CSV table of C-alpha atoms in Angstrom, one decimal:
chain,number,residue,atom,x,y,z
A,1035,MET,CA,9.1,16.5,-8.7
A,1036,ILE,CA,9.1,12.9,-7.3
A,1037,ARG,CA,5.9,13.7,-5.4
A,1038,THR,CA,4.2,15.0,-8.6
A,1039,ILE,CA,5.2,11.9,-10.5
A,1040,THR,CA,4.0,9.6,-7.7
A,1041,LEU,CA,0.7,11.5,-7.4
A,1042,ALA,CA,0.2,11.4,-11.1
A,1043,LEU,CA,0.7,7.6,-11.1
A,1044,VAL,CA,-1.6,7.1,-8.2
A,1045,ALA,CA,-4.2,9.5,-9.8
A,1046,GLY,CA,-4.0,7.6,-13.0
A,1047,LEU,CA,-4.5,4.3,-11.2
A,1048,ALA,CA,-7.4,5.6,-9.3
A,1049,LEU,CA,-9.1,7.1,-12.4
A,1050,THR,CA,-8.5,3.9,-14.3
A,1051,LEU,CA,-10.3,2.0,-11.6
A,1052,ILE,CA,-13.1,4.4,-10.8
A,1053,GLY,CA,-14.1,5.6,-14.3
A,1054,PRO,CA,-16.4,2.8,-15.3
A,1055,VAL,CA,-18.0,2.6,-11.9
A,1056,ALA,CA,-18.8,6.4,-11.8
A,1057,ALA,CA,-20.3,6.3,-15.2
A,1058,GLU,CA,-22.8,3.6,-14.3
A,1059,GLU,CA,-23.9,5.0,-10.9
A,1060,GLY,CA,-25.8,8.1,-10.1
A,1061,SER,CA,-25.2,9.0,-6.5
A,1062,ASP,CA,-21.9,9.3,-4.6
A,1063,GLU,CA,-23.0,6.7,-2.1
A,1064,ALA,CA,-23.7,4.1,-4.9
A,1065,THR,CA,-20.4,5.0,-6.5
A,1066,TYR,CA,-18.5,4.5,-3.2
A,1067,GLN,CA,-20.3,1.2,-2.6
A,1068,ALA,CA,-19.6,-0.1,-6.1
A,1069,PHE,CA,-16.0,1.0,-6.0
A,1070,GLN,CA,-15.4,-0.6,-2.7
A,1071,GLU,CA,-17.1,-3.9,-3.7
A,1072,LYS,CA,-15.1,-4.0,-7.0
A,1073,LEU,CA,-11.7,-3.1,-5.6
A,1074,SER,CA,-11.5,-4.1,-1.9
A,1075,PRO,CA,-10.5,-7.7,-2.8
A,1076,THR,CA,-7.4,-6.4,-4.5
A,1077,VAL,CA,-6.3,-4.4,-1.5
A,1078,VAL,CA,-4.1,-6.3,1.0
A,1079,THR,CA,-2.3,-5.4,4.2
A,1080,VAL,CA,1.5,-5.6,4.2
A,1081,LYS,CA,3.3,-5.8,7.6
A,1082,PHE,CA,7.0,-5.3,8.0
A,1083,VAL,CA,9.6,-4.4,10.6
A,1084,MET,CA,11.9,-1.4,10.1
A,1085,LYS,CA,15.3,-1.9,11.6
A,1086,ILE,CA,16.8,1.5,12.4
A,1087,HIS,CA,20.4,2.4,13.2
A,1088,LEU,CA,20.7,6.0,14.5
A,1089,MET,CA,24.0,7.9,14.9
A,1090,ALA,CA,24.1,11.3,16.4
A,1091,ARG,CA,26.7,13.3,18.5
A,1092,GLY,CA,29.0,10.2,18.8
A,1093,GLN,CA,26.2,8.0,20.1
A,1094,GLU,CA,24.5,5.1,18.4
A,1095,ARG,CA,21.2,3.4,18.9
A,1096,ASP,CA,19.5,0.5,17.3
A,1097,PHE,CA,15.7,-0.1,17.4
A,1098,GLU,CA,12.8,-1.6,15.5
A,1099,GLN,CA,9.4,-0.3,14.5
A,1100,GLU,CA,6.5,-2.4,13.2
A,1101,HIS,CA,4.5,-1.0,10.3
A,1102,GLU,CA,1.3,-1.9,8.4
A,1103,ILE,CA,0.5,-0.4,5.0
A,1104,SER,CA,-2.1,-1.2,2.3
A,1105,GLY,CA,-0.9,-2.5,-1.0
A,1106,VAL,CA,-2.6,-3.6,-4.3
A,1107,VAL,CA,-2.3,-7.1,-5.8
A,1108,VAL,CA,-1.1,-6.4,-9.4
A,1109,SER,CA,-0.5,-9.9,-10.7
A,1110,PRO,CA,-2.0,-13.4,-10.1
A,1111,ASP,CA,1.3,-14.8,-9.0
A,1112,GLY,CA,1.3,-12.5,-5.9
A,1113,LEU,CA,3.2,-9.2,-6.8
A,1114,ILE,CA,2.0,-6.3,-4.7
A,1115,VAL,CA,2.6,-2.6,-5.2
A,1116,LEU,CA,2.6,-0.1,-2.4
A,1117,SER,CA,4.0,3.2,-1.4
A,1118,ASN,CA,7.5,3.1,-0.1
A,1119,SER,CA,7.0,6.3,2.0
A,1120,GLN,CA,7.1,4.2,5.3
A,1121,MET,CA,10.2,2.3,4.1
A,1122,THR,CA,12.4,5.3,4.0
A,1123,VAL,CA,13.7,7.4,6.9
A,1124,ARG,CA,15.4,10.7,6.4
A,1125,PRO,CA,17.3,12.5,9.1
A,1126,GLN,CA,15.6,15.7,10.3
A,1127,ALA,CA,18.7,17.6,11.5
A,1128,PRO,CA,22.3,18.0,10.4
A,1129,GLY,CA,24.8,15.6,12.0
A,1130,ILE,CA,22.3,12.8,12.3
A,1131,THR,CA,22.8,9.6,10.3
A,1132,VAL,CA,20.0,7.1,10.0
A,1133,ASN,CA,20.2,3.7,8.3
A,1134,ALA,CA,16.9,2.0,7.9
A,1135,THR,CA,16.2,-1.5,6.6
A,1136,PRO,CA,12.7,-2.9,6.1
A,1137,THR,CA,12.6,-6.6,7.0
A,1138,ASP,CA,10.2,-9.5,8.0
A,1139,PHE,CA,7.5,-8.8,5.4
A,1140,LYS,CA,4.1,-10.5,5.9
A,1141,ILE,CA,0.9,-10.2,3.8
A,1142,ILE,CA,-2.6,-10.3,5.2
A,1143,LEU,CA,-5.3,-11.1,2.7
A,1144,PRO,CA,-8.8,-9.5,2.9
A,1145,ASP,CA,-10.6,-12.8,3.0
A,1146,ASP,CA,-8.5,-14.4,5.7
A,1147,ASP,CA,-10.9,-14.7,8.7
A,1148,ASP,CA,-8.1,-15.8,10.9
A,1149,GLU,CA,-5.8,-13.0,9.7
A,1150,THR,CA,-3.1,-15.5,8.5
A,1151,GLU,CA,0.2,-13.8,7.8
A,1152,HIS,CA,1.8,-15.0,4.6
A,1153,GLU,CA,5.6,-14.7,4.4
A,1154,ALA,CA,6.8,-12.2,1.7
A,1155,VAL,CA,9.9,-10.6,0.4
A,1156,LEU,CA,10.7,-7.1,-0.8
A,1157,ALA,CA,11.1,-7.6,-4.5
A,1158,ALA,CA,12.0,-4.1,-5.6
A,1159,THR,CA,11.8,-0.4,-4.7
A,1160,ASP,CA,11.8,2.7,-6.9
A,1161,ALA,CA,12.7,5.8,-4.9
A,1162,ASN,CA,12.0,8.1,-7.9
A,1163,LEU,CA,8.4,6.9,-8.2
A,1164,GLY,CA,8.0,6.3,-4.4
A,1165,LEU,CA,6.9,2.7,-5.0
A,1166,ALA,CA,7.8,-0.7,-3.5
A,1167,PHE,CA,7.0,-4.2,-4.7
A,1168,VAL,CA,6.5,-7.1,-2.4
A,1169,ALA,CA,6.0,-10.7,-3.4
A,1170,PHE,CA,4.7,-13.8,-1.6
A,1171,GLU,CA,7.5,-16.2,-0.8
A,1172,ASP,CA,5.1,-19.0,-1.7
A,1173,ALA,CA,1.7,-18.1,-3.3
A,1174,SER,CA,0.6,-21.7,-4.0
A,1175,GLY,CA,-2.8,-22.4,-2.6
A,1176,VAL,CA,-3.4,-18.7,-2.1
A,1177,GLU,CA,-6.4,-17.2,-4.0
A,1178,LEU,CA,-5.5,-13.7,-5.2
A,1179,SER,CA,-7.6,-11.0,-6.9
A,1180,PRO,CA,-5.3,-8.8,-8.9
A,1181,VAL,CA,-6.5,-5.4,-10.0
A,1182,ASP,CA,-7.9,-5.2,-13.5
A,1183,PHE,CA,-6.0,-2.8,-15.6
A,1184,SER,CA,-7.9,-3.6,-18.8
A,1185,THR,CA,-10.4,-0.8,-18.4
A,1186,SER,CA,-9.4,2.8,-18.6
A,1187,THR,CA,-10.9,6.2,-18.7
A,1188,GLU,CA,-9.5,9.6,-19.7
A,1189,ALA,CA,-8.5,11.7,-16.7
A,1190,ARG,CA,-9.8,15.3,-16.7
A,1191,ILE,CA,-8.7,18.2,-14.6
A,1192,GLY,CA,-11.0,18.7,-11.6
A,1193,GLN,CA,-12.2,15.1,-11.7
A,1194,LYS,CA,-12.6,13.5,-8.2
A,1195,LEU,CA,-10.2,10.8,-7.3
A,1196,HIS,CA,-11.3,7.8,-5.2
A,1197,GLY,CA,-9.1,5.3,-3.4
A,1198,VAL,CA,-9.6,2.1,-1.4
A,1199,THR,CA,-7.4,1.3,1.5
A,1200,ARG,CA,-7.7,-0.9,4.6
A,1201,LEU,CA,-8.0,0.1,8.3
A,1202,SER,CA,-5.7,-1.4,10.9
A,1203,ARG,CA,-6.0,-4.7,12.7
A,1204,GLY,CA,-8.1,-3.0,15.4
A,1205,PHE,CA,-10.8,-2.3,12.8
A,1206,ASP,CA,-10.5,-5.9,11.3
A,1207,PHE,CA,-8.7,-4.5,8.2
A,1208,ALA,CA,-12.1,-3.2,6.9
A,1209,PRO,CA,-11.9,-1.5,3.5
A,1210,VAL,CA,-12.6,2.2,3.3
A,1211,VAL,CA,-13.1,4.5,0.4
A,1212,SER,CA,-11.6,8.0,0.3
A,1213,THR,CA,-12.2,10.8,-2.1
A,1214,HIS,CA,-9.8,13.6,-3.0
């Protein structure tokens, strides 16, 4: 049920953003190019460290994992929405207890040639929707491009969904369009 709701929200967002672009363009390649050019400035990379405490069979272990995930700027003051799927850890076997805490949030903007990491905080999570919200600690002097929610289109069954994400640091955080 949670996955269905999350997919419906993501699908709605994707359709809201792609609808006007698809109507104006004729070919898939032109659609992808227009979609990427319009939305890639709104997509940022969020880095964080997951601190994990694992307990199993009377033994305990602490460790950390670094993660990078794409998020979307949703407000001019620096609020970013992203999936919280990488911020939750569930035990895979009975008798195992896992406590995971995401910390040390950083935001990398698409136009930062030097890949400046801006300090950020976890503002909220919604486990039911599978979303997390991250905000800049100080967004002054940072030029942000929030997504434009003012245009919308009616979603239809069977309609293609398009999404924009960013590749990892090794690929210079380049934007990429995917279709589902």
